[in-house]
PDB file of C-alpha atoms in Angstrom:
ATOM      1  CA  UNK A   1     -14.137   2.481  13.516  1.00  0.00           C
ATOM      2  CA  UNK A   2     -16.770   4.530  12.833  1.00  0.00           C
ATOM      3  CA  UNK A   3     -19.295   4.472   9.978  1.00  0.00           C
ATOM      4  CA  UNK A   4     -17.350   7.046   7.741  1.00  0.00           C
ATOM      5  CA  UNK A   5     -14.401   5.056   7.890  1.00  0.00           C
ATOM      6  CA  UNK A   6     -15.574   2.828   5.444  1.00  0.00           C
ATOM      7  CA  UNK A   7     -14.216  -0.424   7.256  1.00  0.00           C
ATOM      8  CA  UNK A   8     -16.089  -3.359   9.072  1.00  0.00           C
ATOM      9  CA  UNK A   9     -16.359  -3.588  12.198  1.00  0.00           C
ATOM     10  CA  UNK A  10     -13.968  -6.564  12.550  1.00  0.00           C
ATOM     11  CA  UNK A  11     -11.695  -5.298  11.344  1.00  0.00           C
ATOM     12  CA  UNK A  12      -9.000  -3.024  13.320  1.00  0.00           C
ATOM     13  CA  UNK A  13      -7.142  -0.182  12.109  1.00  0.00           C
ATOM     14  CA  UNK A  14      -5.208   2.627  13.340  1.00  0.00           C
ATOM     15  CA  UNK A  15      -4.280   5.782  12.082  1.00  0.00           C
ATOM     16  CA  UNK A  16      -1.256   7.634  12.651  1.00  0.00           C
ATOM     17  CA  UNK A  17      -1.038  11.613  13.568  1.00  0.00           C
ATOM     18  CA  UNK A  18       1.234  12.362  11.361  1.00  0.00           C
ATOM     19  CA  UNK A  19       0.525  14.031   7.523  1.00  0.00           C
ATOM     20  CA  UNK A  20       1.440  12.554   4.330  1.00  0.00           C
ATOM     21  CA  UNK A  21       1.862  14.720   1.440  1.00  0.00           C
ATOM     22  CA  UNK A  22       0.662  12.852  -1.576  1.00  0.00           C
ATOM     23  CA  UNK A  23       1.342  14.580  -5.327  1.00  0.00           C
ATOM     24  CA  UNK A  24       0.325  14.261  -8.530  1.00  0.00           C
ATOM     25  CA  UNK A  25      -2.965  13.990 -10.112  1.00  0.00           C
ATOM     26  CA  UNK A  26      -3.577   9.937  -9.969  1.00  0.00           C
ATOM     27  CA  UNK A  27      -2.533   9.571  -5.876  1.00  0.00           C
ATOM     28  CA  UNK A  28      -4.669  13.182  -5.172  1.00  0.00           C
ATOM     29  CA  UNK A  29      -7.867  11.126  -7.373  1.00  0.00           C
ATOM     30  CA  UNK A  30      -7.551   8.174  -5.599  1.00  0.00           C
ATOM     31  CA  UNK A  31      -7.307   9.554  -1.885  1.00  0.00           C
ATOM     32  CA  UNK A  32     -10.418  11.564  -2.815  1.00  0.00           C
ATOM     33  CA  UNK A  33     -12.260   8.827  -3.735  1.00  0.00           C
ATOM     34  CA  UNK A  34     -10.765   6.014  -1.298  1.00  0.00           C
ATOM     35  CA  UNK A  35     -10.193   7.700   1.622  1.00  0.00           C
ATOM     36  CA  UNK A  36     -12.000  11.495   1.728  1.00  0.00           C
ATOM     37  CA  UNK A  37     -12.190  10.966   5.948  1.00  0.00           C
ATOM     38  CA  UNK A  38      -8.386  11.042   5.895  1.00  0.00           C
ATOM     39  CA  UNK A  39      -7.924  14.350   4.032  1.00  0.00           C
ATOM     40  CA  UNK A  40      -7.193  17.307   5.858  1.00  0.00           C
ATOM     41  CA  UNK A  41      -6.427  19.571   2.959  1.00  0.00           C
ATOM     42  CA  UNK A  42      -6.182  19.945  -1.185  1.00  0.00           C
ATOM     43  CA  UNK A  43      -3.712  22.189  -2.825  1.00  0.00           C
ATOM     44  CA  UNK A  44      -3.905  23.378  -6.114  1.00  0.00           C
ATOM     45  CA  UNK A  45      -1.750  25.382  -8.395  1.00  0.00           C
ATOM     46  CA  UNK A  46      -3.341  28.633  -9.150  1.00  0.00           C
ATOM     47  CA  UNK A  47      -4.414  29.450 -12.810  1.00  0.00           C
ATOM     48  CA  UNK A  48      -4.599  25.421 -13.597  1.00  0.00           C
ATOM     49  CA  UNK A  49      -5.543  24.581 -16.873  1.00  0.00           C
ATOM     50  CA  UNK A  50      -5.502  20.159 -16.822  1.00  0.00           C
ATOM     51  CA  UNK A  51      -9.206  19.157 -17.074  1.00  0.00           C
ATOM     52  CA  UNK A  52      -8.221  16.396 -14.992  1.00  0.00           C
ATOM     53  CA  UNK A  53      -7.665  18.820 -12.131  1.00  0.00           C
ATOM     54  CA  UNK A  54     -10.880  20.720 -12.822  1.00  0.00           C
ATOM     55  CA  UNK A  55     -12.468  17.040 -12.156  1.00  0.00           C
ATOM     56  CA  UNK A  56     -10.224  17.137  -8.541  1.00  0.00           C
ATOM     57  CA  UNK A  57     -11.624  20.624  -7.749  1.00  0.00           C
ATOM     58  CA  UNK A  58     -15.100  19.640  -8.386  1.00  0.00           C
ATOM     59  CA  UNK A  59     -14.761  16.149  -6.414  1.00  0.00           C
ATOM     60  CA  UNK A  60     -12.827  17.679  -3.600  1.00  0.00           C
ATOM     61  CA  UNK A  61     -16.382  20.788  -3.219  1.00  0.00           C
ATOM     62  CA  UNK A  62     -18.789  17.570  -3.341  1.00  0.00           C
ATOM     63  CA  UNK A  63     -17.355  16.032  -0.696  1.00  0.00           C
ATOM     64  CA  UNK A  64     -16.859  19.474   1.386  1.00  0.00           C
ATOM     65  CA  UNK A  65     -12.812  18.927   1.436  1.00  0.00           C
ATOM     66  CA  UNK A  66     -10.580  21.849   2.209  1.00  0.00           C
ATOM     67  CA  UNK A  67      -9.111  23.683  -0.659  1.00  0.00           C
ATOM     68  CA  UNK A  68      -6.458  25.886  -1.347  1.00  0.00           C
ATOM     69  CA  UNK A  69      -4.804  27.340  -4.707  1.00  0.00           C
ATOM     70  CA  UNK A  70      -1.220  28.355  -4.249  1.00  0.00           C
ATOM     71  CA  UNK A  71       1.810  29.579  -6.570  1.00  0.00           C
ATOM     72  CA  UNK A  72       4.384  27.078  -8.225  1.00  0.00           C
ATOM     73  CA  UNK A  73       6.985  27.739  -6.194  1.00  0.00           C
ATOM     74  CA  UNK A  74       5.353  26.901  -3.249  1.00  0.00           C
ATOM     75  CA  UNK A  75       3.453  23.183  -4.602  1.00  0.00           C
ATOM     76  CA  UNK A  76       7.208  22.733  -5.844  1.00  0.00           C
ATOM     77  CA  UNK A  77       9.163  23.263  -2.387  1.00  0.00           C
ATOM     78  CA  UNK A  78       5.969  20.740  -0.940  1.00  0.00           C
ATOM     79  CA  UNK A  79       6.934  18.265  -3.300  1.00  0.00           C
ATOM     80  CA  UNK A  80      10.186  18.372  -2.271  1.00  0.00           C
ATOM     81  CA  UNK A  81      10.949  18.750  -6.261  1.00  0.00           C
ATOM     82  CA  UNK A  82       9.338  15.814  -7.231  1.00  0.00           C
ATOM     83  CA  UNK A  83       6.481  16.119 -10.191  1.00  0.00           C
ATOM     84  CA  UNK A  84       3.375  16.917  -8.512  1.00  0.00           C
ATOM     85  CA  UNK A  85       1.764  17.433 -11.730  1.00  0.00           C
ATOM     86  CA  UNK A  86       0.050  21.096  -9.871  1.00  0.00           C
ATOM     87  CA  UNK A  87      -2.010  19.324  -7.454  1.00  0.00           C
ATOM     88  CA  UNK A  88      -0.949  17.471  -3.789  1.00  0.00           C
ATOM     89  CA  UNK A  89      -2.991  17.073  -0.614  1.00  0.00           C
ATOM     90  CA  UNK A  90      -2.006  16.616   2.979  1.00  0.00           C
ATOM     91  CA  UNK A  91      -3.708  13.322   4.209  1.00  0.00           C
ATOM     92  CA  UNK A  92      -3.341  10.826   7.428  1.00  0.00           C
ATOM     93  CA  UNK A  93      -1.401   8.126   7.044  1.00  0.00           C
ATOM     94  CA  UNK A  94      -2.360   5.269   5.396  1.00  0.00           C
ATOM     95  CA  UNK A  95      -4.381   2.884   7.874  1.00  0.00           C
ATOM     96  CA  UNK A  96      -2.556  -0.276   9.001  1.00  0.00           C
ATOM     97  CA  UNK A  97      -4.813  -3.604  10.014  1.00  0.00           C
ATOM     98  CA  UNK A  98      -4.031  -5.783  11.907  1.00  0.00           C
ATOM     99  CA  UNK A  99      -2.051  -9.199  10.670  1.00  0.00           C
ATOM    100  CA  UNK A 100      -4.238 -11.767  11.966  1.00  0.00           C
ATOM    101  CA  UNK A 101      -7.607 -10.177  10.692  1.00  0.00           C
ATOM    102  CA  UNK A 102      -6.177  -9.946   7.500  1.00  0.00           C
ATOM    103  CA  UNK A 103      -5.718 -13.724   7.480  1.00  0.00           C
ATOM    104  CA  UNK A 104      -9.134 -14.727   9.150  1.00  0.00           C
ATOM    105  CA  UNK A 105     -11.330 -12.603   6.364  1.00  0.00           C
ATOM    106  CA  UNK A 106      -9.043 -14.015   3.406  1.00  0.00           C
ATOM    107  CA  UNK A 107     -11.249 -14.589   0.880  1.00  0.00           C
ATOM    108  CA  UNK A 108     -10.848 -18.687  -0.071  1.00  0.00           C
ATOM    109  CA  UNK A 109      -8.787 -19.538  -1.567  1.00  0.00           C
ATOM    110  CA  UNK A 110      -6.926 -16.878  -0.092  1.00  0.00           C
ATOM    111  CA  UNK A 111      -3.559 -15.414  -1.380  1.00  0.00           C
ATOM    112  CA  UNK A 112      -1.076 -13.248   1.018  1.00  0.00           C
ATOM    113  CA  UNK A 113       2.130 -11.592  -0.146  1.00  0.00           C
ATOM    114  CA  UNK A 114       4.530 -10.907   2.507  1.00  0.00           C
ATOM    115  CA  UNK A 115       7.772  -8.526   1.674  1.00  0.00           C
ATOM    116  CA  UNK A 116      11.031  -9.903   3.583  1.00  0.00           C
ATOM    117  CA  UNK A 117      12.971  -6.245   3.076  1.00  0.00           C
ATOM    118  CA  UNK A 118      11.477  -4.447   0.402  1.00  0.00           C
ATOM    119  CA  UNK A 119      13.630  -0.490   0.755  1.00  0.00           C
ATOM    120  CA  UNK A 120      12.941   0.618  -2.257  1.00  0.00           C
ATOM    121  CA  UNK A 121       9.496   2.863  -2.046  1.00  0.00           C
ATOM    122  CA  UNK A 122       9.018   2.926  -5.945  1.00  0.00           C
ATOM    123  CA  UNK A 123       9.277  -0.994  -5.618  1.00  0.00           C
ATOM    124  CA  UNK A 124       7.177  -1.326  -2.670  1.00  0.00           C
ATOM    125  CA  UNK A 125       4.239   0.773  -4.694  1.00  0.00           C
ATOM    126  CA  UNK A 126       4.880  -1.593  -7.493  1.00  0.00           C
ATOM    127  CA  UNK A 127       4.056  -4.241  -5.237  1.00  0.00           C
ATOM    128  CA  UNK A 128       1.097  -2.859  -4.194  1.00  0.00           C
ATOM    129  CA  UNK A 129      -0.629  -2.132  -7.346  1.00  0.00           C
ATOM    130  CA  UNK A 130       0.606  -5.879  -8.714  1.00  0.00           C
ATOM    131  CA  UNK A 131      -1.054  -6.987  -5.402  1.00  0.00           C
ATOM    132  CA  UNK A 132      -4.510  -4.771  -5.782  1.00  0.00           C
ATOM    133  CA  UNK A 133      -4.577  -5.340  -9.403  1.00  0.00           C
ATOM    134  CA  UNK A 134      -4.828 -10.128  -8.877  1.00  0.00           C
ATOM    135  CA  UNK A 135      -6.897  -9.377  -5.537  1.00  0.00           C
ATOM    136  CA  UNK A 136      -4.443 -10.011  -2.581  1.00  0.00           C
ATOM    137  CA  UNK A 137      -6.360 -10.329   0.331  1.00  0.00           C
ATOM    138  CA  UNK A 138      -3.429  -8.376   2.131  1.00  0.00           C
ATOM    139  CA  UNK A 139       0.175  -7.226   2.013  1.00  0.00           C
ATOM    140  CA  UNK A 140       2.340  -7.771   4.792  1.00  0.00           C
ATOM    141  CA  UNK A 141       5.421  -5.787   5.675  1.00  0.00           C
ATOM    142  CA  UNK A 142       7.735  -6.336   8.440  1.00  0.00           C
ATOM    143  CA  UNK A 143       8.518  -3.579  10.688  1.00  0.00           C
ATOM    144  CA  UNK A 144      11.887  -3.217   9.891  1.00  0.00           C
ATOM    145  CA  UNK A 145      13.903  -3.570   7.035  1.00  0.00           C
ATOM    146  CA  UNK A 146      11.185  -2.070   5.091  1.00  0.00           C
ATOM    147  CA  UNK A 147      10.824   0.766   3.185  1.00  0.00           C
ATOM    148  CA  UNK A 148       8.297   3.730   4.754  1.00  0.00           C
ATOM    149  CA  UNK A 149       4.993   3.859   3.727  1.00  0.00           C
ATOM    150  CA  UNK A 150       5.079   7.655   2.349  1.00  0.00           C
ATOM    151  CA  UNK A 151       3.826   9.176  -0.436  1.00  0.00           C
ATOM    152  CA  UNK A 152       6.431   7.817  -2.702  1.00  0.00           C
ATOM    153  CA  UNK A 153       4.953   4.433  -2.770  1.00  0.00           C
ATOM    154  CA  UNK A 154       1.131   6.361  -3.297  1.00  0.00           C
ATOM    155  CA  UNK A 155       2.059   7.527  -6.241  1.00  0.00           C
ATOM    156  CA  UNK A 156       4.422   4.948  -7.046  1.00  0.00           C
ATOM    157  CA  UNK A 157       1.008   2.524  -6.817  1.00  0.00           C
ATOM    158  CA  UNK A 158      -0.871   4.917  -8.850  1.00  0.00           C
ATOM    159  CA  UNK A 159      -2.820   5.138  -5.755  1.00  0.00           C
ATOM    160  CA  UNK A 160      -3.155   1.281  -5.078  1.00  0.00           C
ATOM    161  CA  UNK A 161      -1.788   1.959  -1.771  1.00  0.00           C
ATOM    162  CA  UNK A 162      -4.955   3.428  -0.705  1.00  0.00           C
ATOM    163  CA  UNK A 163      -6.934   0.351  -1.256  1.00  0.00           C
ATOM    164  CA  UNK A 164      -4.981  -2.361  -0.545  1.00  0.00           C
ATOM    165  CA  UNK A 165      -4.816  -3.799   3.277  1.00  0.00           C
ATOM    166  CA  UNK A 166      -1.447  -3.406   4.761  1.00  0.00           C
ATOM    167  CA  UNK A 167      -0.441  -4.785   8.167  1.00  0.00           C
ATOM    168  CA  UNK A 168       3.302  -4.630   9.781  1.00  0.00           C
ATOM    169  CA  UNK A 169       4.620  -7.876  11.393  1.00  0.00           C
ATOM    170  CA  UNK A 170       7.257  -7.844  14.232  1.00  0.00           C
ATOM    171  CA  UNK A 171       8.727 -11.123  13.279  1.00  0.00           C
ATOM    172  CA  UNK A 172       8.281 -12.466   9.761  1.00  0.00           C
ATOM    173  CA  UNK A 173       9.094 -16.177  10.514  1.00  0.00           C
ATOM    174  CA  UNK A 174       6.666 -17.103  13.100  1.00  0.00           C
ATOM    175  CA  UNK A 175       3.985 -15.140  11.110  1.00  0.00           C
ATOM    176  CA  UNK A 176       5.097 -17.734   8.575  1.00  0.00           C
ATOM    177  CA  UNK A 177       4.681 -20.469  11.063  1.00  0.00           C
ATOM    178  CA  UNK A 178       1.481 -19.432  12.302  1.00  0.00           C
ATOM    179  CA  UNK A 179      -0.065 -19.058   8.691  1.00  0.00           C
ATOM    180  CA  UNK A 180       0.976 -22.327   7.879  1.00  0.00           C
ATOM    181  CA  UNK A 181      -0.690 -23.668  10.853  1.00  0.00           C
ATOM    182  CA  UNK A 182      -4.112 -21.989   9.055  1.00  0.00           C
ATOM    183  CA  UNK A 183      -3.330 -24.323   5.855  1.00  0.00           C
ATOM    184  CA  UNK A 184      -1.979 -22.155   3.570  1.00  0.00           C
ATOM    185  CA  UNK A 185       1.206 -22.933   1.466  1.00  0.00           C
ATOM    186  CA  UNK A 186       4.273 -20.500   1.360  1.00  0.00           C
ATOM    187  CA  UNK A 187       5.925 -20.230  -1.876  1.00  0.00           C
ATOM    188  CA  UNK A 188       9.005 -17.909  -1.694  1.00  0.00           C
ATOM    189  CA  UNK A 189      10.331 -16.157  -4.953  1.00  0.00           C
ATOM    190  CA  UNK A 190      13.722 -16.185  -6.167  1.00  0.00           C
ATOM    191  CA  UNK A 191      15.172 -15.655  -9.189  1.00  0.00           C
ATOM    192  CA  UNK A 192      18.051 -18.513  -9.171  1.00  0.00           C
ATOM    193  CA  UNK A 193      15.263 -21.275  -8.320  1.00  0.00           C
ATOM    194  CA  UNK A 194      14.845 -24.084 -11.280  1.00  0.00           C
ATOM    195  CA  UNK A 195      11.685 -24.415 -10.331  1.00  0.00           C
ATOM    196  CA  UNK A 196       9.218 -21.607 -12.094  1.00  0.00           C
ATOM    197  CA  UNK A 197       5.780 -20.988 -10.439  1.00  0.00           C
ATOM    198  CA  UNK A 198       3.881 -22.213 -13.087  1.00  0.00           C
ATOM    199  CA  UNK A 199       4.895 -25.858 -11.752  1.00  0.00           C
ATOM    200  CA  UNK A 200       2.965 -25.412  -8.750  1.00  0.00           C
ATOM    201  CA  UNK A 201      -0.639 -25.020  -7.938  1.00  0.00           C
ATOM    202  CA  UNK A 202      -1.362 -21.896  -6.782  1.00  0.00           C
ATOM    203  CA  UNK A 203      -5.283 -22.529  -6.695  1.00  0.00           C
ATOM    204  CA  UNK A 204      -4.539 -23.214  -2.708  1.00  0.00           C
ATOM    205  CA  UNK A 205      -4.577 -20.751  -0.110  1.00  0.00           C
ATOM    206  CA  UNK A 206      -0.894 -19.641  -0.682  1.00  0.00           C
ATOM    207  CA  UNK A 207       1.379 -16.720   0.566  1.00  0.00           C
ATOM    208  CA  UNK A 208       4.244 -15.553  -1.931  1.00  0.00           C
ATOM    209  CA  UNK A 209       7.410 -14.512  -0.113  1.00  0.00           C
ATOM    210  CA  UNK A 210       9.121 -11.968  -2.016  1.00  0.00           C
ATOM    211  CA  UNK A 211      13.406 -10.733  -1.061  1.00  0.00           C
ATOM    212  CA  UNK A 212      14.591  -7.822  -0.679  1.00  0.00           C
ATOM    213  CA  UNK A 213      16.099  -6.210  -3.959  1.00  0.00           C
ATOM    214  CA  UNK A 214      20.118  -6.700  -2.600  1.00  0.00           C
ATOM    215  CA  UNK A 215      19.715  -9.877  -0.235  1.00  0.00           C
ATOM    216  CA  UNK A 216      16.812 -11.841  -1.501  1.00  0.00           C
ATOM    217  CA  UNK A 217      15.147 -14.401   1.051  1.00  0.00           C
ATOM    218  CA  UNK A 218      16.746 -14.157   4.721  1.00  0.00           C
ATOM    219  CA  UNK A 219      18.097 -17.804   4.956  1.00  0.00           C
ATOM    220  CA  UNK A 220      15.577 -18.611   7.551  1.00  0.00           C
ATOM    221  CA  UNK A 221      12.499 -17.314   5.772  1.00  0.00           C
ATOM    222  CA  UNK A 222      13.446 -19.039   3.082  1.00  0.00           C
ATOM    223  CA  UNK A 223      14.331 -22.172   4.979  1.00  0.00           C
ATOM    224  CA  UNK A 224      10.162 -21.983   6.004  1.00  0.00           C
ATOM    225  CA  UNK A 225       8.825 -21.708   2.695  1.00  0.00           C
ATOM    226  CA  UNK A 226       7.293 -24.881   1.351  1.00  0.00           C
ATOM    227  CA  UNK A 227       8.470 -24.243  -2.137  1.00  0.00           C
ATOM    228  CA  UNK A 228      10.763 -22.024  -3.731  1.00  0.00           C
ATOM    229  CA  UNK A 229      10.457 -21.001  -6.837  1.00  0.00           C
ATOM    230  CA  UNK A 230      11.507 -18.327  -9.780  1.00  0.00           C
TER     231      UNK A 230
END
């Protein structure tokens, strides 16, 4: 990657062609500020009044981003008729690292989460700002049975999404296996357990399993987790 990227050389990422359209005033801040390099282009509803858009204008000229002002109508059909708040901006997708460099530059103790079917995309930016907000080394999605990473789960993050380091896996239980393996402890979450978290030590390099919001745990990811607990 190069210099601008802001990411270390060890670690990979990738980019995907395709645009994201990310609204509303938060997600818009945050890309600015977390990931300028990825922005092709700021739109703005003309006549604006919200200081906190003024501050979005001004960022967007310091950095020498791309700006347009357009009507309502036309930030509204963008938007797809969600609230963009008069403000969205057409950005790369959000980078994706790679699942085992992720693991090797935990920080000890280290702490993973790994989503076994997460569809929702205003759960999955839940997630993501829970994760970003306790310091998650990384959150790990598998490739299917997930929900896409648009700009629903941005904004559903309040940007979070932007910062936190996201990697897809192809096959969730020999990731499991294979972190194991690198001694940490895999604690899957379930409601029905009679065993609540706070009975086991999380001070240990741990990854937290969590279902997906029908189905819970696939039995075999949940017959790999050392504990399970609500």
């Amino acid at each position: 990657p190069s210099k601008e990227s802001g990411l270390t050389r060890n670690t990979r990422a990738t980019f995907k062609s395709v645009m994201s359209i990310l609204y509303g005033i938060n997600a818009v801040a945050e890309a600015i500020q977390a990931s300028p390099e990825r922005i092709e282009r700021i739109c703005v509803e003309r006549g604006y009044k919200n200081p906190r858009i003024r501050e979005i204008v001004a960022s967007a000229r310091d950095k020498h981003l791309r700006l347009s002002f357009e009507d309502r109508s036309w930030l509204d059909r963008k938007a797809e008729g969600a609230r963009h708040q008069g403000v969205l901006c057409f950005a790369a997708e959000m980078p994706m690292f790679d699942s085992e460099d992720i693991v090797e530059q935990a920080k000890f103790p280290g702490l993973l989460v790994v989503l076994d079917g997460i569809e929702d995309p205003h759960n999955l930016g839940a997630i993501l700002r829970s994760a970003e907000a306790v310091g998650a080394d990384g959150v790990l999605v598998p490739r299917h049975r997930s929900a896409a990473l648009s700009a629903t789960v941005v904004k559903s993050s309040a940007g979070a999404a932007l910062h936190a380091k996201l990697a897809r896996i192809t096959n969730l239980s020999q990731f499991i296996e294979s972190v194991k393996k690198k001694g940490f402890w895999v604690v899957g979450l379930d409601a029905d357990s009679d065993k609540p978290i706070w009975d086991i030590d999380l001070t240990v390099p741990a990854v937290l399993v969590l279902g997906g919001e029908g189905s819970g745990l696939h039995r075999l990811v949940r017959e790999k987790c050392d504990y399970v607990v609500s």
